[in-house]
Coordinates of C-alpha atoms in Angstrom, one line a residue:
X3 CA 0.0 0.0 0.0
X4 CA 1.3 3.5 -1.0
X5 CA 2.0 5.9 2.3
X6 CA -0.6 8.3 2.9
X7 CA 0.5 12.2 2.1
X8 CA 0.6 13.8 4.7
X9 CA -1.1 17.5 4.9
X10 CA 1.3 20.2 4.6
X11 CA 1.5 22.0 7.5
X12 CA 0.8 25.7 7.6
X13 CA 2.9 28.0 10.2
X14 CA 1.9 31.0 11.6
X15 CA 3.9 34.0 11.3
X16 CA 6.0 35.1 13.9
X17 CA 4.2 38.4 13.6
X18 CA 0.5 36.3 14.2
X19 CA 2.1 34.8 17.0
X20 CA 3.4 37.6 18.9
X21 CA 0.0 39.0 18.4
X22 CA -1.9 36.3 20.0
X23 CA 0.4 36.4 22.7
X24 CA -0.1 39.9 23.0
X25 CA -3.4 39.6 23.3
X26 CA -3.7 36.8 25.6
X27 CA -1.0 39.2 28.2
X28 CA -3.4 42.0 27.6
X29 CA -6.4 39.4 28.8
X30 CA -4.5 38.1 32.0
X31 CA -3.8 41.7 32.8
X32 CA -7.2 42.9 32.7
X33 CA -8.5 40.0 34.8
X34 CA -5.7 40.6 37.1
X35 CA -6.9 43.8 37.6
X36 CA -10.3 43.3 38.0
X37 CA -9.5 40.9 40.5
X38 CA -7.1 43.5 42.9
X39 CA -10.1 45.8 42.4
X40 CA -12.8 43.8 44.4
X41 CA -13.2 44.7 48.2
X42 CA -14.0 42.0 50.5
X43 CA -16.1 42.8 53.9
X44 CA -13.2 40.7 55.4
X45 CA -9.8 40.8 54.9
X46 CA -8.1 38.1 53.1
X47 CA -4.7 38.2 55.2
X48 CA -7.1 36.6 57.8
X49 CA -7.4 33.9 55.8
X50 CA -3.9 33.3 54.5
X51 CA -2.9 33.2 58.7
X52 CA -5.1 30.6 59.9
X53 CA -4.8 28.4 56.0
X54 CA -1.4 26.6 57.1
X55 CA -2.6 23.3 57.9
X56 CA -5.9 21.5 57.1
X57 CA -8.8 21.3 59.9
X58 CA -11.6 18.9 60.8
X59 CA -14.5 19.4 59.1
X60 CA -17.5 19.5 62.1
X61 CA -19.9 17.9 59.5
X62 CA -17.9 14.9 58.2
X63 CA -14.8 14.4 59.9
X64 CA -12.5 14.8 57.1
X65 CA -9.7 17.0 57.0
X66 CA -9.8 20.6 54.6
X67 CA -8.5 23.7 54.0
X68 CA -10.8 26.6 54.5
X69 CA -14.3 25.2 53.8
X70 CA -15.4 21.4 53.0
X71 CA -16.4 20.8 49.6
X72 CA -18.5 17.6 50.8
X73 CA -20.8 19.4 53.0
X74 CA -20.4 22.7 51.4
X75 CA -19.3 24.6 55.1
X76 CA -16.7 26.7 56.0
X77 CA -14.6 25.1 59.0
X78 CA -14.7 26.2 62.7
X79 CA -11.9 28.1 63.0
X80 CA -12.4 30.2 59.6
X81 CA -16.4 30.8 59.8
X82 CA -16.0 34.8 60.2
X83 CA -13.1 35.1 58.1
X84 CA -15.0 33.8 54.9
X85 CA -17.8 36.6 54.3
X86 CA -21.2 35.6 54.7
X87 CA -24.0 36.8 52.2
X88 CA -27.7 37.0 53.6
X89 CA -30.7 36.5 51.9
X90 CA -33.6 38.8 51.2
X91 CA -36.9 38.4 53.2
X92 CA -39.1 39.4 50.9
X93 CA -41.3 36.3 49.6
X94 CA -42.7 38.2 46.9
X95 CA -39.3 39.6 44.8
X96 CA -41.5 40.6 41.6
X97 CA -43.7 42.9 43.6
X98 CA -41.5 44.3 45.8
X99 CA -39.4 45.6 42.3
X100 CA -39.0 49.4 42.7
X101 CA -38.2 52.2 40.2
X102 CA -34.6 52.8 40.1
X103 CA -33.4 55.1 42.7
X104 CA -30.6 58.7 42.3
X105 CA -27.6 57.6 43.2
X106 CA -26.2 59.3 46.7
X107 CA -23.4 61.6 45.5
X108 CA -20.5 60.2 47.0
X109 CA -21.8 57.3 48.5
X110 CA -18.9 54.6 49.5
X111 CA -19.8 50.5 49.8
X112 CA -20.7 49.6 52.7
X113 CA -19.2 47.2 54.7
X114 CA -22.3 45.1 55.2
X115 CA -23.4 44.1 52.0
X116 CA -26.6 44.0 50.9
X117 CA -28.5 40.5 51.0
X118 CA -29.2 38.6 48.1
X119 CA -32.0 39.9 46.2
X120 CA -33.5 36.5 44.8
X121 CA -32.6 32.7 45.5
X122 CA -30.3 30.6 43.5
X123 CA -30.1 26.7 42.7
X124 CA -27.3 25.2 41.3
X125 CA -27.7 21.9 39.2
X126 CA -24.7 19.9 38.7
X127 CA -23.6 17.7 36.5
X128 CA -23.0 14.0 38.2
X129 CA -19.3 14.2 37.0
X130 CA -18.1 17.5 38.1
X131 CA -15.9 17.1 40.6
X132 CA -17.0 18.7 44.1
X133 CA -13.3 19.6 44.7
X134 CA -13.2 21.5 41.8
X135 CA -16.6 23.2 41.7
X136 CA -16.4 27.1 41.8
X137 CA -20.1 26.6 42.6
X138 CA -19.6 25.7 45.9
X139 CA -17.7 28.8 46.8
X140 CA -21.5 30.7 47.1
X141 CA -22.6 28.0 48.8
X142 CA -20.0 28.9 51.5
X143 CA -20.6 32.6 51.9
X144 CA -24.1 32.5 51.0
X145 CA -25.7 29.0 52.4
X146 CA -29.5 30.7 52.9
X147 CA -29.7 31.7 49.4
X148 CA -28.1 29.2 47.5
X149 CA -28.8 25.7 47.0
X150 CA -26.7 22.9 45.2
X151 CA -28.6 19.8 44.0
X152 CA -26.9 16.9 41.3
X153 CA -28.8 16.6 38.5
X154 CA -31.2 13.3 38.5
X155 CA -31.7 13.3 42.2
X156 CA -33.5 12.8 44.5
X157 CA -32.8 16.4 45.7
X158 CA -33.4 18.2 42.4
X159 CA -37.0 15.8 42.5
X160 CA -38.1 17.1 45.5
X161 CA -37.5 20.7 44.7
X162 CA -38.2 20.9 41.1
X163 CA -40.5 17.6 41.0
X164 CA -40.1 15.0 38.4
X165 CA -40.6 15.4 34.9
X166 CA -43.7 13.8 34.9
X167 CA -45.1 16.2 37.7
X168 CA -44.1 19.1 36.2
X169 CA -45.9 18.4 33.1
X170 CA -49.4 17.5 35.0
X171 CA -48.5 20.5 37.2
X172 CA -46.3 23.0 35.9
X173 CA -46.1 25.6 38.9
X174 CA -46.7 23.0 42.0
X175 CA -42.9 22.4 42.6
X176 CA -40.6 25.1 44.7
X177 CA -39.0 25.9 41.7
X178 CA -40.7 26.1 38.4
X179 CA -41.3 28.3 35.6
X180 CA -43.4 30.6 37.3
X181 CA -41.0 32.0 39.5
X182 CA -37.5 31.1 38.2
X183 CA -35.4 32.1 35.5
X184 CA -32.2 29.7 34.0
X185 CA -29.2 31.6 33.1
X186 CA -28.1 30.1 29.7
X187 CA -26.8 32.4 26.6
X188 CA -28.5 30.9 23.9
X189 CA -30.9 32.9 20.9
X190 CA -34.0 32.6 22.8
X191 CA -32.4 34.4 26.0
X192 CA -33.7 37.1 27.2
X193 CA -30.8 40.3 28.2
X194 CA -31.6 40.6 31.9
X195 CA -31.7 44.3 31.9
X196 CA -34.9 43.8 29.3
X197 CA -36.4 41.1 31.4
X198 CA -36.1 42.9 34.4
X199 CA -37.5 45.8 32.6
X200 CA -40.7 43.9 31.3
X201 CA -41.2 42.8 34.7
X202 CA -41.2 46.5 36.0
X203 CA -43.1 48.3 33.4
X204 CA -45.7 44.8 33.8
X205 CA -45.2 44.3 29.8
X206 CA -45.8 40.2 30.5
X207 CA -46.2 40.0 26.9
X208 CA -43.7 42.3 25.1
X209 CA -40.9 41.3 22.9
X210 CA -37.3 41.8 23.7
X211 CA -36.9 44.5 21.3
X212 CA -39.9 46.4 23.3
X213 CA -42.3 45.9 20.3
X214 CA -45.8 44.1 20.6
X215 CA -46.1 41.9 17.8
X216 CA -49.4 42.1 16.4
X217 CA -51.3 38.8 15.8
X218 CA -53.3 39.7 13.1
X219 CA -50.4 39.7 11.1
X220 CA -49.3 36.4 9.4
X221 CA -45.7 37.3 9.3
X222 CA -45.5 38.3 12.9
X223 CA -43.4 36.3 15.2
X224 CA -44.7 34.4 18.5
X225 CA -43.3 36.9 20.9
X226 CA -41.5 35.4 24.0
X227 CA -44.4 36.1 26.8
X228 CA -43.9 36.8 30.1
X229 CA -47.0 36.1 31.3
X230 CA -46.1 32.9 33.2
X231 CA -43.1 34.3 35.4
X232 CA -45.4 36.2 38.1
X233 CA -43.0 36.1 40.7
X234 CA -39.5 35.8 40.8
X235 CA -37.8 34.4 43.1
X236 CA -35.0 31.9 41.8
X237 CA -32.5 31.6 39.3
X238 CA -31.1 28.5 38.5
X239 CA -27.2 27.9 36.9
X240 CA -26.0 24.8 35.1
X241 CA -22.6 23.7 36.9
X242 CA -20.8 21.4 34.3
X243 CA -18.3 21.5 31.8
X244 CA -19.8 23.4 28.8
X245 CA -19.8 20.2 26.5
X246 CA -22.2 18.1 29.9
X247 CA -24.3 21.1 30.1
X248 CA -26.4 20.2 27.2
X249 CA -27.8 16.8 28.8
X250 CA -29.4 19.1 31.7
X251 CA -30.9 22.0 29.6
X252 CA -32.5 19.3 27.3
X253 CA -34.8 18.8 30.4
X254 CA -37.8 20.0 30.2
X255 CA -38.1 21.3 34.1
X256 CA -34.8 23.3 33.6
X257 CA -35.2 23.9 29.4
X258 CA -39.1 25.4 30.1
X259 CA -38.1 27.9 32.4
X260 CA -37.4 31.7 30.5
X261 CA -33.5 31.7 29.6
X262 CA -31.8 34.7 30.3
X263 CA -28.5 36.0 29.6
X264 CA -25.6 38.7 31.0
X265 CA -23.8 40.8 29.1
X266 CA -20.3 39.3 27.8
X267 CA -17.5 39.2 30.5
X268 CA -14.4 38.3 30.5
X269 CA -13.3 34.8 32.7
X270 CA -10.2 35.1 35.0
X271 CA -10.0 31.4 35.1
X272 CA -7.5 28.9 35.8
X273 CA -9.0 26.2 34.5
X274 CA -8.2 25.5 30.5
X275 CA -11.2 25.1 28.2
X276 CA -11.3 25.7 24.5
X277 CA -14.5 28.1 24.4
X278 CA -12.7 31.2 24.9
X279 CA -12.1 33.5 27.6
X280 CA -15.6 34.8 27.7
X281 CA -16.8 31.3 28.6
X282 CA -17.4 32.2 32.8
X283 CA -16.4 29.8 36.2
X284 CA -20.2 29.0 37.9
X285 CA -19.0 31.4 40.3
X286 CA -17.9 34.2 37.8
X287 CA -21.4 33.6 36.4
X288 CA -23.3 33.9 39.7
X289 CA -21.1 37.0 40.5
X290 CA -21.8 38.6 37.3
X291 CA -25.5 38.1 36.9
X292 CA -26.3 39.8 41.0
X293 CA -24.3 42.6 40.1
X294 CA -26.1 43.1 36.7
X295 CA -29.7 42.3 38.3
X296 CA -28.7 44.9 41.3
X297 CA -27.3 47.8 39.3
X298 CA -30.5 46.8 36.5
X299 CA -33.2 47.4 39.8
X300 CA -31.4 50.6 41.2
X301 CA -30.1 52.6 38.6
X302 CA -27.1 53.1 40.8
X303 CA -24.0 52.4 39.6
X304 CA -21.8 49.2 41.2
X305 CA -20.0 49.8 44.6
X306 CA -18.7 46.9 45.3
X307 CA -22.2 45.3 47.1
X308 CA -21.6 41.3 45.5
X309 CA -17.5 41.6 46.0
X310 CA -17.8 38.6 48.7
X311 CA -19.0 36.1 46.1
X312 CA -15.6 36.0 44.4
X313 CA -13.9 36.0 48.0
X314 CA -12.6 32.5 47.6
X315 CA -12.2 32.3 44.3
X316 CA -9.8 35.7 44.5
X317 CA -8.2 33.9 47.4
X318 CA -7.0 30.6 44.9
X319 CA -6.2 32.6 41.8
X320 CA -3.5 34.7 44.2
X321 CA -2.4 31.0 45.6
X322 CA -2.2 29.8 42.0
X323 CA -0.4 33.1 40.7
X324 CA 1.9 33.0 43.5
X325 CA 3.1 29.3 43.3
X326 CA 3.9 30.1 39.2
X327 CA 5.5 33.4 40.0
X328 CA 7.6 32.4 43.1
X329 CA 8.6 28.9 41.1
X330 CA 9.6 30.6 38.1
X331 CA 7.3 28.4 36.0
X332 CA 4.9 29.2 33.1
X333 CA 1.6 28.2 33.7
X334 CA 0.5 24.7 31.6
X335 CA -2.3 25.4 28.7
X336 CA -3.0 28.9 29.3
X337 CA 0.1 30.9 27.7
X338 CA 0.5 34.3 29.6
X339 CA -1.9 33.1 32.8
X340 CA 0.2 34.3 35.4
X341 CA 0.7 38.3 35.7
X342 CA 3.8 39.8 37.2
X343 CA 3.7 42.5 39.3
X344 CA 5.6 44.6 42.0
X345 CA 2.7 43.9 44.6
X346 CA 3.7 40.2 44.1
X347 CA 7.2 39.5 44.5
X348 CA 8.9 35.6 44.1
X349 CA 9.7 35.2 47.4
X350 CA 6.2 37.1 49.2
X351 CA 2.8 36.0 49.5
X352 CA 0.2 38.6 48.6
X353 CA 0.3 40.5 51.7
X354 CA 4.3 41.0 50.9
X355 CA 5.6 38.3 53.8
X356 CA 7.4 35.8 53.0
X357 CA 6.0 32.4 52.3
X358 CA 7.2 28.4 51.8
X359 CA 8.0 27.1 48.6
X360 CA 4.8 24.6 47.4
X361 CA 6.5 21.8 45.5
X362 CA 3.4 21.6 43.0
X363 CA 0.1 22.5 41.1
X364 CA -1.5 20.0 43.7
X365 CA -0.4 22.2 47.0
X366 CA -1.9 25.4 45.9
X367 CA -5.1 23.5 45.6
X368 CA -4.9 21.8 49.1
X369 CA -4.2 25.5 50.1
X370 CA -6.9 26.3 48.4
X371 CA -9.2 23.7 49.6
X372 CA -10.2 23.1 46.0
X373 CA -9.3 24.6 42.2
X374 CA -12.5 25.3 40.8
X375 CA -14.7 25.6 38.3

């Protein structure tokens, strides 16, 4: 048998090259920044003192770093170092939705955040890894409002029913499509800005564009109504990799529910995925979507009020870009990950003191208590 020819291989230009890697320095800087521009209501030096050694989780026994990805707790000795986010009392979100307010001239964050305006539930896929879920972060610093259920269990059952009750009755379970929305970009999304809007102005059955179609006419489109979502109170993320997340949209109690997407940001992950960098962490997407639905509702502009969902996960990128930085090493998959920086010298930990040497990839994650996703 004659050899097969192989393809010729096409090279990019030096010139393409330097630009992508341009490009992808410009992107880790940005995120970078982002990331030194949060502020926490607790200071995460606290955390880097008492994160030495692993503790005894109170729940199960088994030793961690921080918080227990099992049972989803912050440890004993760390409870009031890790921020805690409250939830809203209000059983009635929709209703209590208020015009938005003029901003305080110069009005500072305050220290207590505000609580969680709606509820969240977090589906996960069966093989995402617990120990390297970003999602469990805000179930950490915000156990009242956020609840984490595997898909196909008994848990997700009993608060979303089966499939087969939630077709004989669509609005009997805690969460349905009355009173949740699913955050998933795809082309029937709605922007959450708009929805919110439509909610606020009571437009239950006007278009995204803000244009009642007309039903006499025979080209008009079935608008996307609104008249079934009465009173939110949930919103409900996917946690998988992007290529398992299509199994749980497919079902119908999660696919029914109205989609509805933010506006395109920017991950700081660590995690390589071939998507592209405005592909978010679950955390980076539950960050993103409060802070768009709170500055949406007020009119005010963003002062920090959410900062303490990305306290963990700001916590492990530092450990990460440290152990790179301090080892000389370039970080695997992601070219131009890790940012230098006078604020983070080789041989200091992000509070400028020095630190031991972690021999690997693995120990910033037991420092970490998990790399997430």
């Amino acid at each position: 048998t004659m050899p097969r020819k192989r393809k010729p291989t096409t090279k990019s230009s030096p010139k393409h090259e330097s630009n992508a890697h341009m490009s992808t320095r410009t992107h880790s800087a940005q995120s970078h920044e982002f990331l030194r521009s949060l502020q926490f209501s607790t200071p995460q030096s606290n955390l880097l003192s008492c994160n030495r050694r692993r503790l005894e989780c109170p729940s199960c026994g088994r030793m961690r770093h921080a918080y227990c990805y099992d049972c989803m707790v912050a440890l004993e000795e760390v409870p009031k170092i890790i921020p805690r986010l409250e939830m809203d009392g209000g059983e009635n979100i929709t209703t209590e939705i208020s015009p938005p307010q003029e901003q305080k001239k110069n009005e500072t964050c305050t220290r207590t955040p505000p609580p969680l305006p709606i509820k969240c539930l977090i589906i996960q896929h069966p093989g995402e890894s617990k120990s390297k879920s970003s999602a469990i972060h805000a179930k950490v610093i915000a156990p009242g409002a956020v609840t984490i259920v595997q898909y196909a269990s008994k848990e997700m059952d009993a608060i979303m029913g089966t499939e087969h009750q939630a077709q004989q009755r669509p609005n009997a379970a805690e969460v349905n499509r009355s009173n949740a929305v699913l955050l998933y970009p795809d082309n029937e999304a709605w922007d959450l800005g708009d929805l919110l809007g439509a909610l606020l102005q009571g437009s239950a059955d006007k278009d995204q564009g803000g244009n009642n179609n007309d039903s006499s006419s025979s080209t008009a489109t079935t608008p996307r109504t609104l008249q079934h979502l009465t009173n939110l109170q949930w919103v409900v993320f996917i946690d998988s990799t992007w290529q398992q997340s299509g199994r749980i949209f497919r079902d119908s109690r999660v696919n029914k529910l109205t989609h509805v997407k933010i506006k395109t940001q920017k991950t700081a992950f660590w995690r390589y995925q071939n998507k592209g960098n405005d592909f978010l962490a679950t955390i980076e997407a539950i960050y993103w979507f409060y802070r768009e639905y709170y500055t949406a509702l007020t009119g005010n502009a963003y002062l920090n009020e959410y900062d303490d969902l990305l306290f963990l996960y700001k916590y492990q990128y530092d450990l990460i870009q440290n152990l790179y930085q301090e080892q000389s090493r370039s970080f695997p998959r992601i070219e131009g990950y890790t940012v230098g920086g006078e604020e983070q010298q080789p041989d200091q930990d992000i509070e400028g003191r020095p630190r031991k040497r972690l021999r690997s990839n693995e120990d910033a994650e037991n420092e970490g208590g998990a790399v997430s996703s």
